[in-house]
């Protein structure tokens, strides 16, 4: 079961809304369902997948960028056998890397991603060059929001840049850390009505993850929530989300994930980004 990875980036306008929580737990749930999963920690400013999972990588993306290692040599293994590409904190932004370096890195990612069913990319927040780059390179973008007004306005700003400057026309939205379904729907509708009115893009509602103290507790224990508190409300919601996404898996494979990934990168490079 491999060949063309389905590439999903997890992103947000505002920080601290639950991107890493979502990526890590989705990865573990997909692995449990028998899929091979590669998780790229692309939050280059604030790498934290390894911290969240209590891993101590000897090497990071930094070693790849500086030519000391190839990607295969820096992979770390996580819960349920997921593979992780750890990012070094404080690495130069991808946006400031020259085209040649970026191409080498992306070629390596593409090569290795062929060995997996899923490539999940945990990006940083905001509209920095690296975020835009990873999002436009992936074939599906999940924007994580919560019900705070700033998370909505920042998500709107991100969607605007990705649609107007990078031609992205569809996004999935996950509402995290909310009290109930009603709050989640209100938050989604708020974002959706602004987007429908001013941008020509389509938002798909992926549902919500409830606010759950077990999420922070899992971070304190440096374990994935779905591992340590599998029956907590948020863990159950992540498991359901993984099932929902994975149910679409076969359709999407026909369209092809990674080929698209690389094609996008070539176009981006051609535009000098
Ligand atoms: N559904 C949730 N309920 C309660 N706390 C959550 C939830 N999701 C995330 N958190 C907490 O919010 C904080 C930020 O989450 P994180 O995934 O690191 O966000 P990001 O990667 O977007 O910066 C963490 O301490 C995490 O435990
Ligand atoms: Mg994060």
GROMACS .gro file of C-alpha atoms and ligand atoms in nm:
model
  301
    1UNK     CA    1   0.000   0.000   0.000
    2UNK     CA    2   0.213   0.283  -0.121
    3UNK     CA    3   0.325   0.460  -0.433
    4UNK     CA    4   0.164   0.799  -0.421
    5UNK     CA    5   0.124   0.965  -0.085
    6UNK     CA    6  -0.179   1.172  -0.012
    7UNK     CA    7  -0.034   1.505   0.094
    8UNK     CA    8  -0.226   1.703   0.354
    9UNK     CA    9  -0.096   2.023   0.510
   10UNK     CA   10  -0.233   2.139   0.843
   11UNK     CA   11  -0.215   2.514   0.882
   12UNK     CA   12  -0.365   2.817   1.053
   13UNK     CA   13  -0.364   3.193   1.054
   14UNK     CA   14  -0.313   3.221   1.427
   15UNK     CA   15  -0.074   3.012   1.638
   16UNK     CA   16  -0.174   2.784   1.921
   17UNK     CA   17  -0.502   2.668   1.769
   18UNK     CA   18  -0.412   2.300   1.761
   19UNK     CA   19  -0.224   2.226   1.436
   20UNK     CA   20   0.038   2.004   1.592
   21UNK     CA   21  -0.222   1.829   1.807
   22UNK     CA   22  -0.430   1.763   1.497
   23UNK     CA   23  -0.138   1.643   1.282
   24UNK     CA   24   0.008   1.412   1.544
   25UNK     CA   25  -0.325   1.254   1.639
   26UNK     CA   26  -0.441   1.218   1.282
   27UNK     CA   27  -0.110   1.050   1.198
   28UNK     CA   28  -0.142   0.801   1.483
   29UNK     CA   29  -0.506   0.720   1.397
   30UNK     CA   30  -0.423   0.663   1.029
   31UNK     CA   31  -0.132   0.440   1.127
   32UNK     CA   32  -0.365   0.242   1.349
   33UNK     CA   33  -0.589   0.190   1.050
   34UNK     CA   34  -0.297   0.026   0.874
   35UNK     CA   35  -0.170   0.322   0.671
   36UNK     CA   36   0.193   0.420   0.651
   37UNK     CA   37   0.231   0.779   0.757
   38UNK     CA   38   0.511   1.032   0.722
   39UNK     CA   39   0.481   1.346   0.932
   40UNK     CA   40   0.684   1.648   0.831
   41UNK     CA   41   0.739   1.903   1.105
   42UNK     CA   42   0.749   2.213   0.887
   43UNK     CA   43   0.703   2.459   1.168
   44UNK     CA   44   1.055   2.577   1.119
   45UNK     CA   45   1.038   2.854   1.373
   46UNK     CA   46   0.892   2.653   1.657
   47UNK     CA   47   0.952   2.285   1.595
   48UNK     CA   48   0.747   2.084   1.835
   49UNK     CA   49   0.628   1.751   1.698
   50UNK     CA   50   0.927   1.582   1.861
   51UNK     CA   51   0.864   1.763   2.189
   52UNK     CA   52   0.496   1.672   2.183
   53UNK     CA   53   0.586   1.306   2.137
   54UNK     CA   54   0.881   1.300   2.374
   55UNK     CA   55   1.128   1.213   2.100
   56UNK     CA   56   1.488   1.326   2.096
   57UNK     CA   57   1.599   1.333   1.735
   58UNK     CA   58   1.974   1.322   1.679
   59UNK     CA   59   1.943   1.492   1.345
   60UNK     CA   60   1.696   1.738   1.198
   61UNK     CA   61   1.597   1.902   0.873
   62UNK     CA   62   1.883   2.136   0.936
   63UNK     CA   63   2.130   1.856   0.859
   64UNK     CA   64   1.953   1.797   0.530
   65UNK     CA   65   1.950   2.164   0.436
   66UNK     CA   66   2.320   2.182   0.503
   67UNK     CA   67   2.393   1.866   0.308
   68UNK     CA   68   2.519   1.655   0.598
   69UNK     CA   69   2.241   1.396   0.582
   70UNK     CA   70   1.969   1.285   0.349
   71UNK     CA   71   1.609   1.267   0.459
   72UNK     CA   72   1.608   0.891   0.505
   73UNK     CA   73   1.885   0.925   0.762
   74UNK     CA   74   1.703   1.172   0.983
   75UNK     CA   75   1.364   0.997   1.006
   76UNK     CA   76   1.250   0.926   1.360
   77UNK     CA   77   0.996   0.664   1.448
   78UNK     CA   78   0.691   0.762   1.657
   79UNK     CA   79   0.384   0.592   1.806
   80UNK     CA   80   0.218   0.322   1.593
   81UNK     CA   81   0.524   0.326   1.371
   82UNK     CA   82   0.466   0.668   1.217
   83UNK     CA   83   0.776   0.827   1.065
   84UNK     CA   84   0.866   1.183   1.149
   85UNK     CA   85   1.091   1.435   0.977
   86UNK     CA   86   1.196   1.660   1.264
   87UNK     CA   87   1.245   2.029   1.197
   88UNK     CA   88   1.522   2.219   1.367
   89UNK     CA   89   1.406   2.520   1.562
   90UNK     CA   90   1.541   2.844   1.439
   91UNK     CA   91   1.626   2.723   1.091
   92UNK     CA   92   1.627   2.982   0.822
   93UNK     CA   93   1.280   3.024   0.674
   94UNK     CA   94   1.217   2.814   0.365
   95UNK     CA   95   1.119   3.133   0.192
   96UNK     CA   96   1.470   3.261   0.219
   97UNK     CA   97   1.632   2.945   0.087
   98UNK     CA   98   1.755   2.969  -0.266
   99UNK     CA   99   1.571   2.780  -0.537
  100UNK     CA  100   1.837   2.513  -0.576
  101UNK     CA  101   1.837   2.423  -0.207
  102UNK     CA  102   1.461   2.418  -0.198
  103UNK     CA  103   1.440   2.192  -0.500
  104UNK     CA  104   1.685   1.946  -0.350
  105UNK     CA  105   1.486   1.931  -0.030
  106UNK     CA  106   1.156   1.888  -0.208
  107UNK     CA  107   1.296   1.623  -0.439
  108UNK     CA  108   1.408   1.432  -0.133
  109UNK     CA  109   1.068   1.470   0.026
  110UNK     CA  110   0.895   1.351  -0.286
  111UNK     CA  111   1.126   1.054  -0.319
  112UNK     CA  112   1.073   0.942   0.035
  113UNK     CA  113   0.700   1.017   0.040
  114UNK     CA  114   0.650   0.758  -0.233
  115UNK     CA  115   0.709   0.498   0.034
  116UNK     CA  116   0.410   0.619   0.237
  117UNK     CA  117   0.034   0.635   0.205
  118UNK     CA  118   0.013   0.973   0.375
  119UNK     CA  119   0.238   1.273   0.409
  120UNK     CA  120   0.105   1.509   0.677
  121UNK     CA  121   0.268   1.849   0.700
  122UNK     CA  122   0.248   2.048   1.023
  123UNK     CA  123   0.314   2.408   0.920
  124UNK     CA  124   0.375   2.721   1.121
  125UNK     CA  125   0.099   2.977   1.165
  126UNK     CA  126   0.058   3.291   0.961
  127UNK     CA  127   0.141   3.398   0.609
  128UNK     CA  128   0.520   3.369   0.614
  129UNK     CA  129   0.691   3.241   0.299
  130UNK     CA  130   0.748   2.892   0.439
  131UNK     CA  131   0.381   2.844   0.528
  132UNK     CA  132   0.266   2.953   0.184
  133UNK     CA  133   0.524   2.732   0.022
  134UNK     CA  134   0.433   2.411   0.204
  135UNK     CA  135   0.062   2.475   0.165
  136UNK     CA  136   0.083   2.532  -0.206
  137UNK     CA  137   0.299   2.222  -0.244
  138UNK     CA  138   0.044   1.995  -0.079
  139UNK     CA  139  -0.270   1.871  -0.248
  140UNK     CA  140  -0.509   1.932   0.041
  141UNK     CA  141  -0.503   2.213   0.293
  142UNK     CA  142  -0.669   2.187   0.633
  143UNK     CA  143  -0.708   2.523   0.806
  144UNK     CA  144  -0.748   2.489   1.182
  145UNK     CA  145  -0.950   2.756   1.360
  146UNK     CA  146  -1.113   2.801   1.698
  147UNK     CA  147  -1.392   3.035   1.798
  148UNK     CA  148  -1.173   3.336   1.880
  149UNK     CA  149  -1.226   3.629   1.644
  150UNK     CA  150  -0.851   3.662   1.577
  151UNK     CA  151  -0.829   3.299   1.468
  152UNK     CA  152  -1.102   3.371   1.211
  153UNK     CA  153  -0.956   3.695   1.079
  154UNK     CA  154  -0.608   3.540   1.057
  155UNK     CA  155  -0.748   3.231   0.882
  156UNK     CA  156  -0.924   3.460   0.637
  157UNK     CA  157  -0.597   3.645   0.566
  158UNK     CA  158  -0.417   3.315   0.501
  159UNK     CA  159  -0.691   3.184   0.271
  160UNK     CA  160  -0.690   3.514   0.087
  161UNK     CA  161  -0.316   3.504   0.014
  162UNK     CA  162  -0.324   3.136  -0.084
  163UNK     CA  163  -0.615   3.190  -0.319
  164UNK     CA  164  -0.509   3.519  -0.474
  165UNK     CA  165  -0.136   3.457  -0.503
  166UNK     CA  166  -0.112   3.079  -0.525
  167UNK     CA  167  -0.434   2.980  -0.701
  168UNK     CA  168  -0.565   2.761  -0.420
  169UNK     CA  169  -0.939   2.724  -0.461
  170UNK     CA  170  -1.051   2.481  -0.198
  171UNK     CA  171  -0.975   2.439   0.168
  172UNK     CA  172  -1.096   2.217   0.449
  173UNK     CA  173  -1.167   2.376   0.784
  174UNK     CA  174  -1.141   2.209   1.123
  175UNK     CA  175  -1.276   2.391   1.428
  176UNK     CA  176  -1.074   2.294   1.732
  177UNK     CA  177  -1.116   2.339   2.104
  178UNK     CA  178  -1.480   2.441   2.114
  179UNK     CA  179  -1.748   2.369   2.374
  180UNK     CA  180  -2.002   2.217   2.138
  181UNK     CA  181  -2.121   2.163   1.782
  182UNK     CA  182  -2.320   2.486   1.781
  183UNK     CA  183  -2.014   2.698   1.862
  184UNK     CA  184  -1.820   2.514   1.593
  185UNK     CA  185  -2.085   2.573   1.329
  186UNK     CA  186  -2.107   2.941   1.419
  187UNK     CA  187  -1.729   2.978   1.383
  188UNK     CA  188  -1.725   2.793   1.050
  189UNK     CA  189  -2.018   2.996   0.916
  190UNK     CA  190  -1.853   3.322   1.011
  191UNK     CA  191  -1.540   3.237   0.819
  192UNK     CA  192  -1.738   3.087   0.534
  193UNK     CA  193  -1.960   3.388   0.482
  194UNK     CA  194  -1.661   3.624   0.461
  195UNK     CA  195  -1.486   3.388   0.222
  196UNK     CA  196  -1.795   3.340   0.004
  197UNK     CA  197  -1.847   3.710  -0.013
  198UNK     CA  198  -1.498   3.830  -0.097
  199UNK     CA  199  -1.293   3.534  -0.223
  200UNK     CA  200  -1.371   3.280  -0.490
  201UNK     CA  201  -1.287   2.972  -0.293
  202UNK     CA  202  -1.473   2.679  -0.147
  203UNK     CA  203  -1.454   2.583   0.219
  204UNK     CA  204  -1.536   2.235   0.329
  205UNK     CA  205  -1.643   2.183   0.686
  206UNK     CA  206  -1.444   1.898   0.842
  207UNK     CA  207  -1.629   1.927   1.172
  208UNK     CA  208  -1.488   1.998   1.515
  209UNK     CA  209  -1.277   1.870   1.802
  210UNK     CA  210  -1.418   1.945   2.146
  211UNK     CA  211  -1.231   2.135   2.410
  212UNK     CA  212  -1.079   1.867   2.628
  213UNK     CA  213  -0.841   1.899   2.921
  214UNK     CA  214  -0.694   1.561   2.821
  215UNK     CA  215  -0.531   1.737   2.522
  216UNK     CA  216  -0.307   1.950   2.740
  217UNK     CA  217  -0.251   1.658   2.976
  218UNK     CA  218  -0.125   1.449   2.685
  219UNK     CA  219   0.121   1.727   2.594
  220UNK     CA  220   0.247   1.731   2.952
  221UNK     CA  221   0.303   1.356   2.928
  222UNK     CA  222   0.464   1.393   2.585
  223UNK     CA  223   0.230   1.136   2.433
  224UNK     CA  224  -0.024   1.153   2.155
  225UNK     CA  225  -0.372   1.212   2.298
  226UNK     CA  226  -0.519   0.916   2.111
  227UNK     CA  227  -0.252   0.694   2.265
  228UNK     CA  228  -0.271   0.798   2.627
  229UNK     CA  229  -0.640   0.899   2.657
  230UNK     CA  230  -0.805   0.711   2.370
  231UNK     CA  231  -1.155   0.745   2.507
  232UNK     CA  232  -1.142   1.118   2.585
  233UNK     CA  233  -1.390   1.323   2.379
  234UNK     CA  234  -1.116   1.494   2.171
  235UNK     CA  235  -0.941   1.161   2.102
  236UNK     CA  236  -1.269   1.008   1.984
  237UNK     CA  237  -1.325   1.307   1.758
  238UNK     CA  238  -0.975   1.272   1.607
  239UNK     CA  239  -1.037   0.903   1.546
  240UNK     CA  240  -1.365   0.983   1.369
  241UNK     CA  241  -1.195   1.253   1.163
  242UNK     CA  242  -0.923   1.009   1.057
  243UNK     CA  243  -1.185   0.756   0.949
  244UNK     CA  244  -1.367   1.024   0.751
  245UNK     CA  245  -1.053   1.139   0.573
  246UNK     CA  246  -0.932   0.786   0.510
  247UNK     CA  247  -1.264   0.687   0.359
  248UNK     CA  248  -1.186   0.925   0.071
  249UNK     CA  249  -0.842   0.777   0.029
  250UNK     CA  250  -0.897   0.556  -0.273
  251UNK     CA  251  -1.073   0.819  -0.481
  252UNK     CA  252  -0.791   1.061  -0.421
  253UNK     CA  253  -0.520   0.814  -0.507
  254UNK     CA  254  -0.659   0.798  -0.856
  255UNK     CA  255  -0.607   1.171  -0.894
  256UNK     CA  256  -0.254   1.145  -0.762
  257UNK     CA  257  -0.101   1.332  -0.474
  258UNK     CA  258   0.269   1.352  -0.513
  259UNK     CA  259   0.281   1.419  -0.882
  260UNK     CA  260   0.075   1.721  -0.813
  261UNK     CA  261   0.303   1.809  -0.523
  262UNK     CA  262   0.609   1.821  -0.741
  263UNK     CA  263   0.441   1.994  -1.032
  264UNK     CA  264   0.334   2.274  -0.802
  265UNK     CA  265   0.686   2.314  -0.677
  266UNK     CA  266   0.825   2.348  -1.024
  267UNK     CA  267   0.569   2.615  -1.101
  268UNK     CA  268   0.647   2.798  -0.781
  269UNK     CA  269   1.017   2.792  -0.853
  270UNK     CA  270   0.953   2.914  -1.203
  271UNK     CA  271   0.782   3.214  -1.049
  272UNK     CA  272   1.085   3.278  -0.840
  273UNK     CA  273   0.918   3.221  -0.505
  274LIG     N1  274  -0.921   2.021   2.161
  274LIG     C1  275  -0.840   2.076   2.253
  274LIG     N2  276  -0.885   2.096   2.380
  274LIG     C2  277  -0.805   2.152   2.474
  274LIG     N3  278  -0.679   2.191   2.451
  274LIG     C3  279  -0.629   2.174   2.328
  274LIG     C4  280  -0.706   2.117   2.222
  274LIG     N4  281  -0.631   2.112   2.111
  274LIG     C5  282  -0.511   2.166   2.144
  274LIG     N5  283  -0.509   2.202   2.273
  274LIG     C6  284  -0.397   2.262   2.347
  274LIG     O1  285  -0.365   2.386   2.290
  274LIG     C7  286  -0.225   2.408   2.291
  274LIG     C8  287  -0.178   2.444   2.151
  274LIG     O2  288  -0.195   2.333   2.067
  274LIG     P1  289  -0.094   2.303   1.946
  274LIG     O3  290  -0.141   2.179   1.880
  274LIG     O4  291   0.047   2.307   1.994
  274LIG     O5  292  -0.123   2.431   1.854
  274LIG     P2  293  -0.042   2.484   1.726
  274LIG     O6  294   0.037   2.372   1.671
  274LIG     O7  295  -0.148   2.533   1.633
  274LIG     O8  296   0.044   2.598   1.774
  274LIG     C9  297  -0.163   2.281   2.346
  274LIG     O9  298  -0.128   2.298   2.479
  274LIG    C10  299  -0.272   2.177   2.332
  274LIG    O10  300  -0.263   2.080   2.430
  275LIG    MG1  301   0.245   2.359   1.631
   0.00000   0.00000   0.00000
